[in-house]
């Protein structure tokens, strides 16, 4: 099983600042099957990024994903008030098996 | 636009069986997508439980495989989850979800989720 470790656990930033969230895999993620989700309290996760760097429908271009192999990054270029939430990364391998990172909480400073 | 809606009891007794159904609307469960269950204990992260294809083929998380069964009912356009021998550790919000598209193993859309509490 591929384990995903997200860092930091919590990050405090102000609106307008840039956020950089990390996701590290215990083994190389196959075929770039790496996705990012945003979750707000009481809501289901919302897909932001799939295939490492493709934005899902309706996701603003301030969200971007990058990386390869075992190291992946979600960047939010200029934080809006609605971006403060918990973010999860997720990978798929051909076992098949899906695993999620433990999450990064992005809070207002 | 596919919409998913979970339903089922919100309270299950320890050692009992948790049973949930996910109704699919706005699309056919016989599409090329796999259909999954994901759970989230209160205040914790996400755990994939398993998935089913409309043919009935299934894949399960090895950590839950001995207790899980996922089935599909094409006539009702829905799929279901059964989790046996539950304990308090199975208390969680249970989500159904599907893949973004064929060959794209990311989850979109999701149902709204349903909280299941295991307690006597």
Short mmCIF file of N, CA, C and O in Angstrom, two decimals, chain B:
data_model
loop_
_atom_site.label_atom_id
_atom_site.label_comp_id
_atom_site.label_asym_id
_atom_site.label_seq_id
_atom_site.Cartn_x
_atom_site.Cartn_y
_atom_site.Cartn_z
N UNK B 1 -25.67 15.59 -15.60
CA UNK B 1 -24.88 15.72 -14.38
C UNK B 1 -25.31 14.65 -13.39
O UNK B 1 -26.45 14.60 -12.96
N UNK B 2 -24.37 13.78 -13.07
CA UNK B 2 -24.65 12.69 -12.15
C UNK B 2 -24.74 13.21 -10.72
O UNK B 2 -23.89 13.99 -10.28
N UNK B 3 -25.78 12.79 -10.02
CA UNK B 3 -25.94 13.09 -8.61
C UNK B 3 -26.03 11.78 -7.84
O UNK B 3 -26.63 10.81 -8.31
N UNK B 4 -25.43 11.79 -6.65
CA UNK B 4 -25.42 10.60 -5.79
C UNK B 4 -26.04 10.93 -4.45
O UNK B 4 -25.81 12.02 -3.89
N UNK B 5 -26.82 9.99 -3.91
CA UNK B 5 -27.49 10.22 -2.63
C UNK B 5 -27.43 8.95 -1.79
O UNK B 5 -28.00 7.92 -2.17
N UNK B 6 -26.78 9.05 -0.63
CA UNK B 6 -26.70 7.92 0.29
C UNK B 6 -27.95 7.85 1.16
O UNK B 6 -28.55 8.88 1.50
N UNK B 7 -28.31 6.63 1.55
CA UNK B 7 -29.40 6.45 2.50
C UNK B 7 -29.16 5.19 3.31
O UNK B 7 -28.46 4.27 2.87
N UNK B 8 -29.75 5.18 4.51
CA UNK B 8 -29.61 4.02 5.38
C UNK B 8 -29.67 4.43 6.83
O UNK B 8 -29.70 5.63 7.16
N UNK B 9 -29.69 3.45 7.73
CA UNK B 9 -29.79 3.74 9.17
C UNK B 9 -28.60 4.55 9.66
O UNK B 9 -27.46 4.31 9.27
N UNK B 10 -28.87 5.48 10.55
CA UNK B 10 -27.82 6.30 11.13
C UNK B 10 -27.22 5.69 12.40
O UNK B 10 -26.21 6.19 12.90
N UNK B 11 -27.82 4.63 12.89
CA UNK B 11 -27.35 3.99 14.12
C UNK B 11 -27.34 2.48 13.93
O UNK B 11 -28.33 1.89 13.50
N UNK B 12 -26.21 1.87 14.24
CA UNK B 12 -26.06 0.42 14.13
C UNK B 12 -25.45 -0.10 15.43
O UNK B 12 -24.54 0.54 15.99
N UNK B 13 -25.94 -1.23 15.90
CA UNK B 13 -25.42 -1.81 17.14
C UNK B 13 -24.09 -2.52 16.91
O UNK B 13 -23.86 -3.09 15.81
N UNK B 14 -23.23 -2.51 17.91
CA UNK B 14 -21.97 -3.25 17.78
C UNK B 14 -22.23 -4.71 17.45
O UNK B 14 -23.19 -5.31 17.95
N UNK B 15 -21.38 -5.25 16.60
CA UNK B 15 -21.45 -6.62 16.05
C UNK B 15 -22.50 -6.78 14.97
O UNK B 15 -22.60 -7.84 14.34
N UNK B 16 -23.26 -5.71 14.73
CA UNK B 16 -24.28 -5.77 13.68
C UNK B 16 -23.71 -5.48 12.31
O UNK B 16 -22.49 -5.41 12.12
N UNK B 17 -24.62 -5.31 11.35
CA UNK B 17 -24.25 -5.05 9.96
C UNK B 17 -24.72 -3.67 9.54
O UNK B 17 -25.89 -3.33 9.69
N UNK B 18 -23.80 -2.91 9.01
CA UNK B 18 -24.08 -1.58 8.47
C UNK B 18 -24.50 -1.76 7.02
O UNK B 18 -23.79 -2.43 6.25
N UNK B 19 -25.64 -1.18 6.66
CA UNK B 19 -26.13 -1.30 5.28
C UNK B 19 -26.52 0.08 4.75
O UNK B 19 -27.34 0.76 5.37
N UNK B 20 -25.92 0.46 3.64
CA UNK B 20 -26.21 1.74 3.01
C UNK B 20 -26.45 1.55 1.52
O UNK B 20 -25.91 0.63 0.91
N UNK B 21 -27.24 2.46 0.96
CA UNK B 21 -27.51 2.45 -0.46
C UNK B 21 -27.16 3.81 -1.05
O UNK B 21 -27.35 4.84 -0.40
N UNK B 22 -26.66 3.80 -2.27
CA UNK B 22 -26.36 5.03 -2.99
C UNK B 22 -27.20 5.07 -4.27
O UNK B 22 -27.04 4.22 -5.15
N UNK B 23 -28.13 6.02 -4.34
CA UNK B 23 -28.97 6.17 -5.52
C UNK B 23 -28.28 7.10 -6.52
O UNK B 23 -27.80 8.17 -6.15
N UNK B 24 -28.25 6.66 -7.76
CA UNK B 24 -27.61 7.42 -8.82
C UNK B 24 -28.69 8.07 -9.70
O UNK B 24 -29.60 7.39 -10.16
N UNK B 25 -28.59 9.36 -9.89
CA UNK B 25 -29.52 10.06 -10.77
C UNK B 25 -28.75 10.92 -11.76
O UNK B 25 -27.59 11.26 -11.52
N UNK B 26 -29.38 11.22 -12.88
CA UNK B 26 -28.73 12.04 -13.90
C UNK B 26 -27.75 11.27 -14.76
O UNK B 26 -27.03 11.87 -15.55
N UNK B 27 -27.71 9.97 -14.60
CA UNK B 27 -26.81 9.13 -15.38
C UNK B 27 -27.09 7.67 -15.08
O UNK B 27 -27.83 7.35 -14.14
N UNK B 28 -26.50 6.78 -15.87
CA UNK B 28 -26.73 5.35 -15.70
C UNK B 28 -25.59 4.70 -14.94
O UNK B 28 -24.41 4.97 -15.21
N UNK B 29 -25.98 3.81 -14.03
CA UNK B 29 -24.96 3.07 -13.30
C UNK B 29 -24.25 2.09 -14.22
O UNK B 29 -23.20 1.54 -13.87
N UNK B 30 -24.80 1.87 -15.41
CA UNK B 30 -24.19 0.98 -16.38
C UNK B 30 -23.21 1.70 -17.30
O UNK B 30 -22.83 1.19 -18.35
N UNK B 31 -22.81 2.91 -16.89
CA UNK B 31 -21.79 3.64 -17.66
C UNK B 31 -20.43 2.96 -17.45
O UNK B 31 -20.33 1.93 -16.78
N UNK B 32 -19.39 3.57 -17.98
CA UNK B 32 -18.05 2.97 -17.91
C UNK B 32 -17.34 3.25 -16.60
O UNK B 32 -16.18 2.93 -16.44
N UNK B 33 -18.03 3.87 -15.65
CA UNK B 33 -17.38 4.22 -14.39
C UNK B 33 -17.45 3.11 -13.36
O UNK B 33 -18.36 2.29 -13.38
N UNK B 34 -16.50 3.14 -12.45
CA UNK B 34 -16.58 2.36 -11.25
C UNK B 34 -17.27 3.22 -10.18
O UNK B 34 -17.14 4.44 -10.17
N UNK B 35 -17.92 2.58 -9.23
CA UNK B 35 -18.68 3.25 -8.19
C UNK B 35 -18.11 2.86 -6.83
O UNK B 35 -17.99 1.68 -6.54
N UNK B 36 -17.79 3.83 -6.03
CA UNK B 36 -17.02 3.58 -4.79
C UNK B 36 -17.75 4.02 -3.53
O UNK B 36 -18.66 4.85 -3.56
N UNK B 37 -17.27 3.45 -2.41
CA UNK B 37 -17.63 3.92 -1.08
C UNK B 37 -16.34 4.39 -0.39
O UNK B 37 -15.30 3.72 -0.46
N UNK B 38 -16.46 5.54 0.28
CA UNK B 38 -15.35 6.14 1.03
C UNK B 38 -15.90 6.56 2.39
O UNK B 38 -17.03 7.02 2.47
N UNK B 39 -15.13 6.41 3.44
CA UNK B 39 -15.62 6.82 4.75
C UNK B 39 -14.64 7.75 5.45
O UNK B 39 -13.45 7.80 5.11
N UNK B 40 -15.17 8.49 6.43
CA UNK B 40 -14.37 9.47 7.17
C UNK B 40 -14.82 9.50 8.62
O UNK B 40 -15.88 10.06 8.93
N UNK B 41 -14.06 8.91 9.52
CA UNK B 41 -14.38 9.02 10.95
C UNK B 41 -14.40 10.49 11.36
O UNK B 41 -13.66 11.31 10.79
N UNK B 42 -15.20 10.83 12.36
CA UNK B 42 -15.30 12.24 12.78
C UNK B 42 -13.93 12.85 13.08
O UNK B 42 -13.15 12.31 13.86
N UNK B 43 -13.65 13.96 12.43
CA UNK B 43 -12.41 14.70 12.65
C UNK B 43 -11.16 14.05 12.07
O UNK B 43 -10.04 14.50 12.36
N UNK B 44 -11.35 13.00 11.24
CA UNK B 44 -10.19 12.29 10.71
C UNK B 44 -10.16 12.33 9.19
O UNK B 44 -10.89 13.06 8.56
N UNK B 45 -9.27 11.51 8.61
CA UNK B 45 -9.08 11.51 7.17
C UNK B 45 -10.01 10.55 6.45
O UNK B 45 -10.92 9.97 7.03
N UNK B 46 -9.75 10.40 5.16
CA UNK B 46 -10.60 9.63 4.27
C UNK B 46 -10.03 8.23 4.05
O UNK B 46 -8.81 8.05 3.93
N UNK B 47 -10.92 7.24 3.97
CA UNK B 47 -10.52 5.86 3.75
C UNK B 47 -11.40 5.26 2.65
O UNK B 47 -12.63 5.23 2.79
N UNK B 48 -10.77 4.76 1.60
CA UNK B 48 -11.51 4.09 0.53
C UNK B 48 -11.90 2.70 1.01
O UNK B 48 -11.09 1.94 1.53
N UNK B 49 -13.18 2.35 0.81
CA UNK B 49 -13.70 1.06 1.26
C UNK B 49 -13.67 0.04 0.12
O UNK B 49 -13.24 -1.11 0.29
N UNK B 50 -14.14 0.46 -1.04
CA UNK B 50 -14.19 -0.47 -2.17
C UNK B 50 -14.98 0.13 -3.31
O UNK B 50 -15.53 1.22 -3.22
N UNK B 51 -15.03 -0.63 -4.42
CA UNK B 51 -15.69 -0.16 -5.62
C UNK B 51 -16.36 -1.32 -6.34
O UNK B 51 -15.99 -2.48 -6.15
N UNK B 52 -17.33 -0.95 -7.21
CA UNK B 52 -18.03 -1.94 -7.99
C UNK B 52 -18.25 -1.41 -9.40
O UNK B 52 -18.42 -0.20 -9.61
N UNK B 53 -18.24 -2.31 -10.38
CA UNK B 53 -18.58 -2.00 -11.76
C UNK B 53 -19.98 -2.55 -12.02
O UNK B 53 -20.44 -3.45 -11.29
N UNK B 54 -20.64 -2.03 -13.04
CA UNK B 54 -22.04 -2.46 -13.26
C UNK B 54 -22.14 -3.96 -13.56
O UNK B 54 -23.21 -4.55 -13.37
N UNK B 55 -21.04 -4.57 -13.98
CA UNK B 55 -21.05 -6.01 -14.25
C UNK B 55 -21.09 -6.82 -12.95
O UNK B 55 -21.35 -8.02 -12.98
N UNK B 56 -20.82 -6.14 -11.84
CA UNK B 56 -20.75 -6.82 -10.56
C UNK B 56 -19.34 -7.05 -10.06
O UNK B 56 -19.15 -7.50 -8.93
N UNK B 57 -18.34 -6.75 -10.88
CA UNK B 57 -16.95 -6.88 -10.44
C UNK B 57 -16.66 -5.91 -9.31
O UNK B 57 -17.11 -4.76 -9.36
N UNK B 58 -15.93 -6.37 -8.32
CA UNK B 58 -15.63 -5.54 -7.15
C UNK B 58 -14.14 -5.55 -6.82
O UNK B 58 -13.41 -6.49 -7.17
N UNK B 59 -13.73 -4.50 -6.15
CA UNK B 59 -12.40 -4.39 -5.56
C UNK B 59 -12.57 -3.80 -4.17
O UNK B 59 -13.35 -2.86 -4.00
N UNK B 60 -11.83 -4.34 -3.20
CA UNK B 60 -11.99 -3.88 -1.83
C UNK B 60 -10.65 -3.49 -1.22
O UNK B 60 -9.59 -4.00 -1.58
N UNK B 61 -10.73 -2.57 -0.24
CA UNK B 61 -9.57 -2.25 0.58
C UNK B 61 -9.20 -3.51 1.37
O UNK B 61 -10.05 -4.07 2.08
N UNK B 62 -7.95 -3.96 1.26
CA UNK B 62 -7.57 -5.20 1.97
C UNK B 62 -7.85 -5.14 3.48
O UNK B 62 -8.13 -6.17 4.08
N UNK B 63 -7.79 -3.95 4.06
CA UNK B 63 -8.00 -3.83 5.51
C UNK B 63 -9.44 -4.09 5.91
O UNK B 63 -9.73 -4.33 7.09
N UNK B 64 -10.36 -4.04 4.96
CA UNK B 64 -11.79 -4.22 5.25
C UNK B 64 -12.39 -5.40 4.50
O UNK B 64 -13.55 -5.76 4.74
N UNK B 65 -11.62 -6.00 3.63
CA UNK B 65 -12.14 -6.98 2.68
C UNK B 65 -12.92 -8.11 3.31
O UNK B 65 -13.94 -8.56 2.78
N UNK B 66 -12.50 -8.56 4.49
CA UNK B 66 -13.16 -9.70 5.13
C UNK B 66 -14.55 -9.37 5.65
O UNK B 66 -15.34 -10.26 5.95
N UNK B 67 -14.86 -8.07 5.75
CA UNK B 67 -16.15 -7.68 6.34
C UNK B 67 -17.07 -6.94 5.36
O UNK B 67 -18.20 -6.60 5.73
N UNK B 68 -16.61 -6.69 4.15
CA UNK B 68 -17.34 -5.81 3.23
C UNK B 68 -17.95 -6.57 2.06
O UNK B 68 -17.35 -7.51 1.53
N UNK B 69 -19.12 -6.10 1.69
CA UNK B 69 -19.72 -6.54 0.43
C UNK B 69 -20.37 -5.34 -0.25
O UNK B 69 -21.13 -4.59 0.39
N UNK B 70 -20.03 -5.13 -1.50
CA UNK B 70 -20.65 -4.06 -2.30
C UNK B 70 -21.40 -4.73 -3.45
O UNK B 70 -20.86 -5.63 -4.11
N UNK B 71 -22.62 -4.30 -3.65
CA UNK B 71 -23.46 -4.89 -4.70
C UNK B 71 -24.09 -3.79 -5.53
O UNK B 71 -24.13 -2.62 -5.14
N UNK B 72 -24.61 -4.18 -6.71
CA UNK B 72 -25.22 -3.22 -7.62
C UNK B 72 -26.61 -3.71 -8.02
O UNK B 72 -26.83 -4.92 -8.17
N UNK B 73 -27.53 -2.79 -8.15
CA UNK B 73 -28.88 -3.08 -8.63
C UNK B 73 -29.14 -2.18 -9.84
O UNK B 73 -29.52 -1.01 -9.68
N UNK B 74 -28.91 -2.73 -11.02
CA UNK B 74 -29.04 -1.92 -12.22
C UNK B 74 -30.48 -1.49 -12.46
O UNK B 74 -30.74 -0.39 -12.99
N UNK B 75 -31.45 -2.31 -12.05
CA UNK B 75 -32.86 -1.97 -12.28
C UNK B 75 -33.28 -0.73 -11.49
O UNK B 75 -34.15 0.02 -11.91
N UNK B 76 -32.61 -0.51 -10.36
CA UNK B 76 -32.92 0.65 -9.52
C UNK B 76 -31.87 1.75 -9.66
O UNK B 76 -31.97 2.79 -9.00
N UNK B 77 -30.88 1.52 -10.49
CA UNK B 77 -29.80 2.49 -10.69
C UNK B 77 -29.14 2.88 -9.37
O UNK B 77 -28.99 4.07 -9.04
N UNK B 78 -28.75 1.88 -8.59
CA UNK B 78 -28.15 2.14 -7.30
C UNK B 78 -27.14 1.05 -6.95
O UNK B 78 -27.14 -0.03 -7.56
N UNK B 79 -26.29 1.35 -5.98
CA UNK B 79 -25.38 0.34 -5.47
C UNK B 79 -25.37 0.44 -3.95
O UNK B 79 -25.76 1.45 -3.36
N UNK B 80 -24.93 -0.63 -3.31
CA UNK B 80 -25.08 -0.75 -1.87
C UNK B 80 -23.81 -1.23 -1.20
O UNK B 80 -22.96 -1.87 -1.81
N UNK B 81 -23.72 -0.91 0.09
CA UNK B 81 -22.60 -1.30 0.94
C UNK B 81 -23.13 -2.07 2.13
O UNK B 81 -24.11 -1.67 2.76
N UNK B 82 -22.50 -3.20 2.44
CA UNK B 82 -22.73 -3.91 3.68
C UNK B 82 -21.39 -4.08 4.38
O UNK B 82 -20.42 -4.53 3.76
N UNK B 83 -21.35 -3.71 5.65
CA UNK B 83 -20.15 -3.89 6.48
C UNK B 83 -20.56 -4.67 7.71
O UNK B 83 -21.38 -4.21 8.51
N UNK B 84 -19.98 -5.85 7.86
CA UNK B 84 -20.38 -6.77 8.92
C UNK B 84 -19.54 -6.58 10.18
O UNK B 84 -18.46 -5.99 10.15
N UNK B 85 -20.05 -7.09 11.28
CA UNK B 85 -19.31 -7.13 12.55
C UNK B 85 -18.74 -5.77 12.92
O UNK B 85 -17.55 -5.64 13.22
N UNK B 86 -19.59 -4.77 12.91
CA UNK B 86 -19.11 -3.40 13.14
C UNK B 86 -18.77 -3.16 14.61
O UNK B 86 -19.32 -3.81 15.52
N UNK B 87 -17.83 -2.24 14.81
CA UNK B 87 -17.45 -1.77 16.14
C UNK B 87 -17.49 -0.24 16.13
O UNK B 87 -17.73 0.39 15.09
N UNK B 88 -17.19 0.34 17.28
CA UNK B 88 -17.19 1.80 17.37
C UNK B 88 -16.21 2.42 16.37
O UNK B 88 -16.40 3.56 15.92
N UNK B 89 -15.18 1.70 16.00
CA UNK B 89 -14.19 2.21 15.05
C UNK B 89 -14.77 2.40 13.65
O UNK B 89 -14.16 3.06 12.80
N UNK B 90 -15.94 1.83 13.41
CA UNK B 90 -16.60 1.98 12.11
C UNK B 90 -17.52 3.19 12.07
O UNK B 90 -18.14 3.47 11.04
N UNK B 91 -17.62 3.91 13.18
CA UNK B 91 -18.40 5.15 13.20
C UNK B 91 -17.74 6.17 12.27
O UNK B 91 -16.55 6.48 12.42
N UNK B 92 -18.51 6.67 11.32
CA UNK B 92 -17.93 7.55 10.31
C UNK B 92 -19.03 8.15 9.45
O UNK B 92 -20.18 7.70 9.48
N UNK B 93 -18.66 9.18 8.70
CA UNK B 93 -19.50 9.62 7.58
C UNK B 93 -19.13 8.75 6.39
O UNK B 93 -17.95 8.61 6.05
N UNK B 94 -20.15 8.15 5.79
CA UNK B 94 -19.94 7.28 4.64
C UNK B 94 -20.39 8.02 3.38
O UNK B 94 -21.52 8.52 3.32
N UNK B 95 -19.48 8.08 2.41
CA UNK B 95 -19.75 8.74 1.14
C UNK B 95 -19.78 7.70 0.02
O UNK B 95 -18.95 6.77 0.00
N UNK B 96 -20.68 7.89 -0.93
CA UNK B 96 -20.54 7.19 -2.20
C UNK B 96 -19.99 8.20 -3.21
O UNK B 96 -20.18 9.42 -3.08
N UNK B 97 -19.26 7.68 -4.19
CA UNK B 97 -18.61 8.54 -5.17
C UNK B 97 -18.36 7.73 -6.44
O UNK B 97 -18.40 6.49 -6.42
N UNK B 98 -18.10 8.43 -7.51
CA UNK B 98 -17.75 7.75 -8.74
C UNK B 98 -16.54 8.43 -9.35
O UNK B 98 -16.10 9.49 -8.89
N UNK B 99 -16.00 7.80 -10.39
CA UNK B 99 -14.81 8.34 -11.03
C UNK B 99 -15.19 9.51 -11.93
O UNK B 99 -16.27 9.56 -12.50
N UNK B 100 -14.25 10.42 -12.07
CA UNK B 100 -14.44 11.56 -12.96
C UNK B 100 -14.75 11.12 -14.38
O UNK B 100 -15.55 11.72 -15.08
N UNK B 101 -14.12 10.03 -14.80
CA UNK B 101 -14.35 9.52 -16.14
C UNK B 101 -13.62 8.21 -16.32
O UNK B 101 -12.86 7.80 -15.44
N UNK B 102 -13.87 7.56 -17.42
CA UNK B 102 -13.23 6.29 -17.69
C UNK B 102 -11.71 6.45 -17.68
O UNK B 102 -11.16 7.31 -18.36
N UNK B 103 -11.06 5.64 -16.85
CA UNK B 103 -9.61 5.70 -16.78
C UNK B 103 -9.06 6.88 -16.01
O UNK B 103 -7.84 7.14 -16.04
N UNK B 104 -9.94 7.59 -15.30
CA UNK B 104 -9.49 8.73 -14.48
C UNK B 104 -9.85 8.40 -13.03
O UNK B 104 -10.97 8.69 -12.58
N UNK B 105 -8.93 7.82 -12.31
CA UNK B 105 -9.25 7.35 -10.95
C UNK B 105 -9.21 8.45 -9.90
O UNK B 105 -8.41 8.42 -8.95
N UNK B 106 -10.08 9.42 -10.07
CA UNK B 106 -10.29 10.49 -9.09
C UNK B 106 -11.79 10.58 -8.88
O UNK B 106 -12.56 10.31 -9.79
N UNK B 107 -12.18 10.98 -7.67
CA UNK B 107 -13.58 10.90 -7.31
C UNK B 107 -14.32 12.22 -7.55
O UNK B 107 -14.04 13.23 -6.94
N UNK B 108 -15.30 12.15 -8.44
CA UNK B 108 -16.14 13.30 -8.74
C UNK B 108 -17.28 12.84 -9.63
O UNK B 108 -17.02 12.33 -10.73
N UNK B 109 -18.56 12.95 -9.18
CA UNK B 109 -18.97 13.61 -7.94
C UNK B 109 -18.98 12.69 -6.73
O UNK B 109 -18.72 11.48 -6.86
N UNK B 110 -19.34 13.29 -5.59
CA UNK B 110 -19.55 12.60 -4.33
C UNK B 110 -21.00 12.80 -3.91
O UNK B 110 -21.62 13.81 -4.25
N UNK B 111 -21.50 11.85 -3.11
CA UNK B 111 -22.75 12.11 -2.42
C UNK B 111 -22.50 13.06 -1.26
O UNK B 111 -21.35 13.41 -0.96
N UNK B 112 -23.56 13.48 -0.62
CA UNK B 112 -23.41 14.43 0.50
C UNK B 112 -22.87 13.77 1.75
O UNK B 112 -22.39 14.45 2.66
N UNK B 113 -22.94 12.44 1.81
CA UNK B 113 -22.45 11.71 2.97
C UNK B 113 -23.54 11.46 3.99
O UNK B 113 -24.48 12.25 4.12
N UNK B 114 -23.40 10.36 4.71
CA UNK B 114 -24.34 10.04 5.78
C UNK B 114 -23.56 9.53 6.98
O UNK B 114 -22.67 8.69 6.85
N UNK B 115 -23.88 10.07 8.14
CA UNK B 115 -23.19 9.68 9.37
C UNK B 115 -23.80 8.39 9.91
O UNK B 115 -25.01 8.31 10.11
N UNK B 116 -22.96 7.41 10.14
CA UNK B 116 -23.38 6.17 10.77
C UNK B 116 -22.64 6.03 12.09
O UNK B 116 -21.40 6.05 12.13
N UNK B 117 -23.39 5.90 13.15
CA UNK B 117 -22.83 5.74 14.48
C UNK B 117 -23.03 4.30 14.94
O UNK B 117 -24.14 3.76 14.83
N UNK B 118 -21.95 3.70 15.43
CA UNK B 118 -22.04 2.35 15.98
C UNK B 118 -22.09 2.46 17.50
O UNK B 118 -21.10 2.88 18.14
N UNK B 119 -23.22 2.12 18.06
CA UNK B 119 -23.41 2.26 19.50
C UNK B 119 -24.59 1.41 19.94
O UNK B 119 -25.54 1.23 19.19
N UNK B 120 -24.52 0.94 21.18
CA UNK B 120 -25.63 0.17 21.72
C UNK B 120 -26.66 1.09 22.37
O UNK B 120 -27.71 0.62 22.80
#
